[in-house]
Short mmCIF file of N, CA and C in Angstrom, two decimals:
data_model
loop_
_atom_site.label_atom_id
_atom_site.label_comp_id
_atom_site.label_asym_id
_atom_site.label_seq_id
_atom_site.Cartn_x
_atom_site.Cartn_y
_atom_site.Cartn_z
N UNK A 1 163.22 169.82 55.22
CA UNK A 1 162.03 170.45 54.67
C UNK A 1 160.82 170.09 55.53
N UNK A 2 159.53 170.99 55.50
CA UNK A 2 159.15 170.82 56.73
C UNK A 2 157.63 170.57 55.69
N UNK A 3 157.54 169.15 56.48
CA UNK A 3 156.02 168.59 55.81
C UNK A 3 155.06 168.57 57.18
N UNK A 4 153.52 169.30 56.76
CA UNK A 4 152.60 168.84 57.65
C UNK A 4 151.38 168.13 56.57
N UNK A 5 150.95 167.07 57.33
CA UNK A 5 149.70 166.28 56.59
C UNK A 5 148.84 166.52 57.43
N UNK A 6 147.40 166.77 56.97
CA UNK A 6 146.61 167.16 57.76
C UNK A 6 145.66 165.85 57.36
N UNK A 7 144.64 165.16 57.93
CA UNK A 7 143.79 163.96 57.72
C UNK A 7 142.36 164.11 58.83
N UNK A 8 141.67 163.11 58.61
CA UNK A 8 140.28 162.91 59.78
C UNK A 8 138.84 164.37 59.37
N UNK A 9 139.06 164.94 58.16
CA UNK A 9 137.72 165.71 57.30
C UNK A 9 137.17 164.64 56.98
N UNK A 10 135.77 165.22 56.87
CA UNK A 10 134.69 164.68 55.84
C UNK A 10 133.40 165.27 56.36
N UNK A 11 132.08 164.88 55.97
CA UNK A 11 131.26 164.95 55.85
C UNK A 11 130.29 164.48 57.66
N UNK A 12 129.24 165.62 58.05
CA UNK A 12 128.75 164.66 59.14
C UNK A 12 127.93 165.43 59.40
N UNK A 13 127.08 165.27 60.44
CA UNK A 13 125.56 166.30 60.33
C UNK A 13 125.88 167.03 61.35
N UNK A 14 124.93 167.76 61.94
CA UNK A 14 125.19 168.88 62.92
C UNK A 14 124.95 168.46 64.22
N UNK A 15 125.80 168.59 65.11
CA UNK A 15 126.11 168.09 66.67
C UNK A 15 126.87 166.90 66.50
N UNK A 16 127.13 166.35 65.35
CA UNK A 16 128.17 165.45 65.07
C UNK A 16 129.72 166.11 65.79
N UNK A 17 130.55 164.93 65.77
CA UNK A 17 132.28 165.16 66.59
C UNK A 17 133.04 165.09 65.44
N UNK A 18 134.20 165.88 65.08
CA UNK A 18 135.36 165.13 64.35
C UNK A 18 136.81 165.38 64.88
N UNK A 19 137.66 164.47 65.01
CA UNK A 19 139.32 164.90 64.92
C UNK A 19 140.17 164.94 63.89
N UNK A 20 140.34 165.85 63.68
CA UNK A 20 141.49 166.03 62.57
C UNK A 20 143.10 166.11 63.64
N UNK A 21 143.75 165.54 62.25
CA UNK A 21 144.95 165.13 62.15
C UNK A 21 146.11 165.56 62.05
N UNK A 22 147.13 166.25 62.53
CA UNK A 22 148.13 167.17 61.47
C UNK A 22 149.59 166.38 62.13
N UNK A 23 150.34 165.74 60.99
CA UNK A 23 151.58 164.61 60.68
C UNK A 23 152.53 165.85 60.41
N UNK A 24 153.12 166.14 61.40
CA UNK A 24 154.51 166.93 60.81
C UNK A 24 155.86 166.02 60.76
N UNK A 25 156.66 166.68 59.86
CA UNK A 25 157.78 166.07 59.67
C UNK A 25 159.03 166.84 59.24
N UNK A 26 160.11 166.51 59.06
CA UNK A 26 161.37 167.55 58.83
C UNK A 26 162.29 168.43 59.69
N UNK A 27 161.77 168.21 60.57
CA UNK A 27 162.56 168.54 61.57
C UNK A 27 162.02 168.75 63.01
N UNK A 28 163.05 169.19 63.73
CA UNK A 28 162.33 169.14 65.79
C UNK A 28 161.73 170.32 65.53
N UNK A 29 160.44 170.12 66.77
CA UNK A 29 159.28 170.96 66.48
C UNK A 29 158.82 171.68 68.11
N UNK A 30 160.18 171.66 68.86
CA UNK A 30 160.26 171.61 70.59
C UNK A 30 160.14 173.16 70.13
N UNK A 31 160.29 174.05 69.15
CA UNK A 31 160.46 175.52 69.66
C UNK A 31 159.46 176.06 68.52
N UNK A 32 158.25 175.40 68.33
CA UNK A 32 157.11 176.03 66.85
C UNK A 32 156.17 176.17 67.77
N UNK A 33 155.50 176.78 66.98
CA UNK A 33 154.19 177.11 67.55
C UNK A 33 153.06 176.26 66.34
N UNK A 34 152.05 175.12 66.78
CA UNK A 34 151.36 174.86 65.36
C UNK A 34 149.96 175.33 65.77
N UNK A 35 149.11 175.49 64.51
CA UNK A 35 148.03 175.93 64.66
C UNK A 35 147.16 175.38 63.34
N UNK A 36 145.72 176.07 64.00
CA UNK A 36 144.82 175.18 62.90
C UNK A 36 143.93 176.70 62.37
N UNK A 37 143.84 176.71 61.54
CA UNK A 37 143.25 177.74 60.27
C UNK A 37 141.99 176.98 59.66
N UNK A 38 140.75 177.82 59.43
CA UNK A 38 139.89 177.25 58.37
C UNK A 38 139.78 178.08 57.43
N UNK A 39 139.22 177.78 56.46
CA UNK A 39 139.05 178.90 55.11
C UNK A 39 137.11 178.06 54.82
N UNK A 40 136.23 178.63 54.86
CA UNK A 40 135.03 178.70 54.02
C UNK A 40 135.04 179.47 52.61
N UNK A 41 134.28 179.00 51.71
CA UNK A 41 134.25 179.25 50.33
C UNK A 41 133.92 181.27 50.78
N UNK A 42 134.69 181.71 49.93
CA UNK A 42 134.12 183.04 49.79
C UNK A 42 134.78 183.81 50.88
N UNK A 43 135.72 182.91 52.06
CA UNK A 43 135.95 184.03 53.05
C UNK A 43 137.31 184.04 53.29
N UNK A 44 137.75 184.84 54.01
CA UNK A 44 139.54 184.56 54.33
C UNK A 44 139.51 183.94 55.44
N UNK A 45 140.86 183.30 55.18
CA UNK A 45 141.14 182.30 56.36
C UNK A 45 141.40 182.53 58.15
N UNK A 46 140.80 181.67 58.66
CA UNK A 46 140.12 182.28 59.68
C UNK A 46 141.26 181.70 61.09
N UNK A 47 141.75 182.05 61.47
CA UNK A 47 142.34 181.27 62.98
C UNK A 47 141.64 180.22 63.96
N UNK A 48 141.77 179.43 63.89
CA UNK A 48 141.35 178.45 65.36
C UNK A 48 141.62 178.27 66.56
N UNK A 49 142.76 177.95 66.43
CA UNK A 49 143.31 177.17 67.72
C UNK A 49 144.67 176.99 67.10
N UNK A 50 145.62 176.85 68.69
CA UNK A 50 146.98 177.33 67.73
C UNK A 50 147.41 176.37 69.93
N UNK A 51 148.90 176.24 69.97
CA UNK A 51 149.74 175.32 70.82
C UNK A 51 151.09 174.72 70.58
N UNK A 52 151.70 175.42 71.85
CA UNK A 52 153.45 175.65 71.71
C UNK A 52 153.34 174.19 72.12
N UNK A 53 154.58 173.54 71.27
CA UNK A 53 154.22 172.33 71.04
C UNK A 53 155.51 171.41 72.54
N UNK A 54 156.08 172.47 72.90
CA UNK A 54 157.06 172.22 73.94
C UNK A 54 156.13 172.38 75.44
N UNK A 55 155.28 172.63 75.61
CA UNK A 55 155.38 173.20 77.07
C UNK A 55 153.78 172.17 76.98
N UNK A 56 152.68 172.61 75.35
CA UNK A 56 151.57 172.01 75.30
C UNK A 56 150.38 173.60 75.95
N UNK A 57 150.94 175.03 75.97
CA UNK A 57 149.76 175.89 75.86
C UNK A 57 149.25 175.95 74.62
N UNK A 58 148.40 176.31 74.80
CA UNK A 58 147.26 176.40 73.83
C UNK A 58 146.48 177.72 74.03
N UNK A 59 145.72 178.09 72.82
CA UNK A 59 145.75 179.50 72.60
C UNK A 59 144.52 179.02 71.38
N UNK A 60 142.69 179.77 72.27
CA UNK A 60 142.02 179.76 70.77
C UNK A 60 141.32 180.97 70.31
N UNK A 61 140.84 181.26 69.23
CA UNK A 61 139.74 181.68 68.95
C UNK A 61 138.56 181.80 69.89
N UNK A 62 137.88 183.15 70.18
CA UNK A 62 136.76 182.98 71.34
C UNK A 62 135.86 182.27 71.03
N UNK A 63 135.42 182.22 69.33
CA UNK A 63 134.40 181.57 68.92
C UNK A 63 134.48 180.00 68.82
N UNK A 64 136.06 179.94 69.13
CA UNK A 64 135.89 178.66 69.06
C UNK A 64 135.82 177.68 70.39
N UNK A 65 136.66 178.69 71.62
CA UNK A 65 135.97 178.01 72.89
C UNK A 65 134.95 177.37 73.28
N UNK A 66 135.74 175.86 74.09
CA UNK A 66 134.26 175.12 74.62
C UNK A 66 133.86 173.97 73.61
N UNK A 67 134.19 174.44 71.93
CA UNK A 67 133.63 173.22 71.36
C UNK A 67 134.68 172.56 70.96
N UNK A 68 136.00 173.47 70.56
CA UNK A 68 136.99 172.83 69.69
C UNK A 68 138.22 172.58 71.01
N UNK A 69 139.22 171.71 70.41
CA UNK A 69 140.18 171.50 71.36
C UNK A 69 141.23 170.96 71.35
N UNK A 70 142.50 171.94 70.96
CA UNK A 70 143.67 171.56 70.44
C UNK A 70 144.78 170.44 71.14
N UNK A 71 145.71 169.69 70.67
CA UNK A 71 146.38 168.81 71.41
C UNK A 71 147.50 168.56 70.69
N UNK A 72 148.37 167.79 71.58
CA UNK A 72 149.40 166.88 70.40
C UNK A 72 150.08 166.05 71.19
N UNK A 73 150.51 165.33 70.94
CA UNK A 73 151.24 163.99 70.38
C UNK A 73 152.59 163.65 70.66
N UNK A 74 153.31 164.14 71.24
CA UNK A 74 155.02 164.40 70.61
C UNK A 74 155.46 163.19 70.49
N UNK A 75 154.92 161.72 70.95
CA UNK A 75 155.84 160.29 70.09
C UNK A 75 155.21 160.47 68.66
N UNK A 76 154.42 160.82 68.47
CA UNK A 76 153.59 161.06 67.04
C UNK A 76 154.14 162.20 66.04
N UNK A 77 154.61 163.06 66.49
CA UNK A 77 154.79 164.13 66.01
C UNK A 77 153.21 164.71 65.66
N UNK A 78 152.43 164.77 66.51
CA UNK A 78 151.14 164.86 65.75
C UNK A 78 150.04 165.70 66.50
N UNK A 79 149.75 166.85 65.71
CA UNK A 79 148.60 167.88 66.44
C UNK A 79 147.40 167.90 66.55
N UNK A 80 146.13 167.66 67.34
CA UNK A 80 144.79 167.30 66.95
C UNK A 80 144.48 168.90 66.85
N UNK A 81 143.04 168.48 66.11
CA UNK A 81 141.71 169.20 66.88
C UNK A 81 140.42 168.52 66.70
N UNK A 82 140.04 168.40 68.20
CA UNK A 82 138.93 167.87 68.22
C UNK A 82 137.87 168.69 68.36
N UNK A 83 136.61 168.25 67.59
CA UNK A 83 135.41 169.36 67.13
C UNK A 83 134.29 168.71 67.33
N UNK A 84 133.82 169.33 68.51
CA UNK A 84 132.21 168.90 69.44
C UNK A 84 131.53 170.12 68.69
N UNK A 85 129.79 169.50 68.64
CA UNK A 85 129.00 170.33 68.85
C UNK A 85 129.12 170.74 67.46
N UNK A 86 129.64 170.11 65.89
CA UNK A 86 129.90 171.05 64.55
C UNK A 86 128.29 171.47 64.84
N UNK A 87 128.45 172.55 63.84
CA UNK A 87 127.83 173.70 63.31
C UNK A 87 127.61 173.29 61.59
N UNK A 88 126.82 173.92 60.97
CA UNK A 88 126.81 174.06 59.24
C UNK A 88 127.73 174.86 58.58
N UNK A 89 128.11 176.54 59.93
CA UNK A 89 129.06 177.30 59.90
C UNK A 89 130.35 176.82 60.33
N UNK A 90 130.29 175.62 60.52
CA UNK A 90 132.17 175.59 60.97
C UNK A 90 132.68 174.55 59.34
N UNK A 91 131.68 174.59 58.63
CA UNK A 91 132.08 173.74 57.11
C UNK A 91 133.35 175.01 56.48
N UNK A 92 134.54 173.73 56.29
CA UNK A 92 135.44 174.60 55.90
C UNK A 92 136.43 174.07 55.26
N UNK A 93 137.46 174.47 54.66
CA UNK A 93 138.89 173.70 54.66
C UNK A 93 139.69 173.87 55.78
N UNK A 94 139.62 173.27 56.52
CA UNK A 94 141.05 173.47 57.49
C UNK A 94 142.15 172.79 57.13
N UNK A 95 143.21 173.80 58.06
CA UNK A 95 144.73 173.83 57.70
C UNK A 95 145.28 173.63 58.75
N UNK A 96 146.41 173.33 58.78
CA UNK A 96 147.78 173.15 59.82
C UNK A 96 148.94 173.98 59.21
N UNK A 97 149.36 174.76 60.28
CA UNK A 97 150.41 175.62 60.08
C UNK A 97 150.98 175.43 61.24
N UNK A 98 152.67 175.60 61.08
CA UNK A 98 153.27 175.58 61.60
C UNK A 98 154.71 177.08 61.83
N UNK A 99 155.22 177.62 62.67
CA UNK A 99 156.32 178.48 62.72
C UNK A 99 157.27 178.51 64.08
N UNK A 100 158.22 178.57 64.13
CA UNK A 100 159.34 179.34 65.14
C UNK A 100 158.67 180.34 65.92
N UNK A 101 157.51 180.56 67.12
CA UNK A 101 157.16 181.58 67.32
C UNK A 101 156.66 182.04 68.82
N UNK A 102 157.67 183.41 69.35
CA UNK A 102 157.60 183.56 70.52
C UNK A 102 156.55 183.29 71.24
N UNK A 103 155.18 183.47 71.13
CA UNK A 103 153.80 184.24 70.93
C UNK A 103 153.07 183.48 70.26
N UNK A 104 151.61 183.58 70.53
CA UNK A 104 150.91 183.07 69.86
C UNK A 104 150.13 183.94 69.18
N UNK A 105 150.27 183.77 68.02
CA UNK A 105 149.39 184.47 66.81
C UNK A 105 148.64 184.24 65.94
N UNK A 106 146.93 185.16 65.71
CA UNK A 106 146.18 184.81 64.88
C UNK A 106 146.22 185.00 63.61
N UNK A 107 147.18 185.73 63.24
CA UNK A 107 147.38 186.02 61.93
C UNK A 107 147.95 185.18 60.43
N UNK A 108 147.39 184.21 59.84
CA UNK A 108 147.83 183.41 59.02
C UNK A 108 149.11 183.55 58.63
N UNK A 109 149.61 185.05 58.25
CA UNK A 109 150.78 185.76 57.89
C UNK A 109 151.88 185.58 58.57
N UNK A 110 151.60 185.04 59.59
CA UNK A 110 152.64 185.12 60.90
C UNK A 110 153.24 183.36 60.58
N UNK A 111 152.87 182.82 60.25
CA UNK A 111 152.94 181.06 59.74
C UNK A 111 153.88 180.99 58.48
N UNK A 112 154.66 180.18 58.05
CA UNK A 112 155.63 179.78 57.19
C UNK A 112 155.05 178.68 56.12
N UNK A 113 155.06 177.04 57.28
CA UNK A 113 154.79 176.17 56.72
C UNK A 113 153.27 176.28 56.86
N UNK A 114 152.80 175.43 55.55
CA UNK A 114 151.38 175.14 55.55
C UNK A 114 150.82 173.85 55.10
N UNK A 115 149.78 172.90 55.55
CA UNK A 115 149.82 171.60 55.02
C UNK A 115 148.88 172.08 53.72
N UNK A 116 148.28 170.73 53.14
CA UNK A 116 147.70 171.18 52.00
C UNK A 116 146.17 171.28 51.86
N UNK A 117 145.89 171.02 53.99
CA UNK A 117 144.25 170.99 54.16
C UNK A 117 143.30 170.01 54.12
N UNK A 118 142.39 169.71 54.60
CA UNK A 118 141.36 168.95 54.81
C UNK A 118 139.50 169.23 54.92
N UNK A 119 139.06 169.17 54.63
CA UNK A 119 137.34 169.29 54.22
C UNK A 119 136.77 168.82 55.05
N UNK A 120 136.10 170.30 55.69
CA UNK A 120 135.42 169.27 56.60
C UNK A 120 133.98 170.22 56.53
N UNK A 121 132.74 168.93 56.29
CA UNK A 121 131.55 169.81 55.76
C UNK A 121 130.76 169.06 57.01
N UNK A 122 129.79 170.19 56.87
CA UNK A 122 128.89 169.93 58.04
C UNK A 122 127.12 169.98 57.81
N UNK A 123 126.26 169.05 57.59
CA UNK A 123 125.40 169.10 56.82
C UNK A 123 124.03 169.52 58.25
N UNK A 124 123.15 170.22 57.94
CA UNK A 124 121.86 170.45 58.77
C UNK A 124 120.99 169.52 59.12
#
């Protein structure tokens, strides 16, 4: 069964840094694709940054180029994203998703597993 924990949200002012965390588990992860999703109150969930976890490409969002910056881990089993430069607009829940996937895709729909998210607010 395929667990991701996502960790490293909270609270921080604007031009503040954060890394979030994503702990997968349940099985080999040499042929997924994982990615990071945010959701803001009121909106649908949005794509970030996403990285085949075998080779280490990476694949983002235009809006998110330059500030954000995906990674991972493989003695860890473990996917970052690191976030320069927050915004008030990047306050969100983010997610970790994970799938089997040729391609890299923005589409939430395209994802299987999902962790259960992390908060990350960004104050002015």
């Amino acid at each position: 069964q395929v667990q991701l924990v996502e960790s490293g949200g909270g609270l921080v002012q604007a031009g503040d840094s954060l890394r979030l965390s994503c702990t997968a588990s349940g099985r080999t992860f040499s042929s997924y694709v994982m990615a990071w999703f945010r959701q803001a109150p009121g909106k649908e969930r949005e794509f970030v940054a996403a990285i085949r976890w075998s080779e280490g490409n990476t694949y983002y969002a235009d809006s998110m180029k330059g500030r954000f910056t995906i990674s991972r881990d493989n003695a860890k089993n473990t996917v970052y994203l690191q976030m320069n430069s927050l915004k008030p607009e990047d306050t969100a829940v983010y997610y970790c998703a994970a799938e089997m996937l040729s391609g890299f895709f923005r589409s939430s729909s395209a994802y299987a597993y999902w962790g259960q998210g992390t908060q990350v607010t960004v104050s002015s």
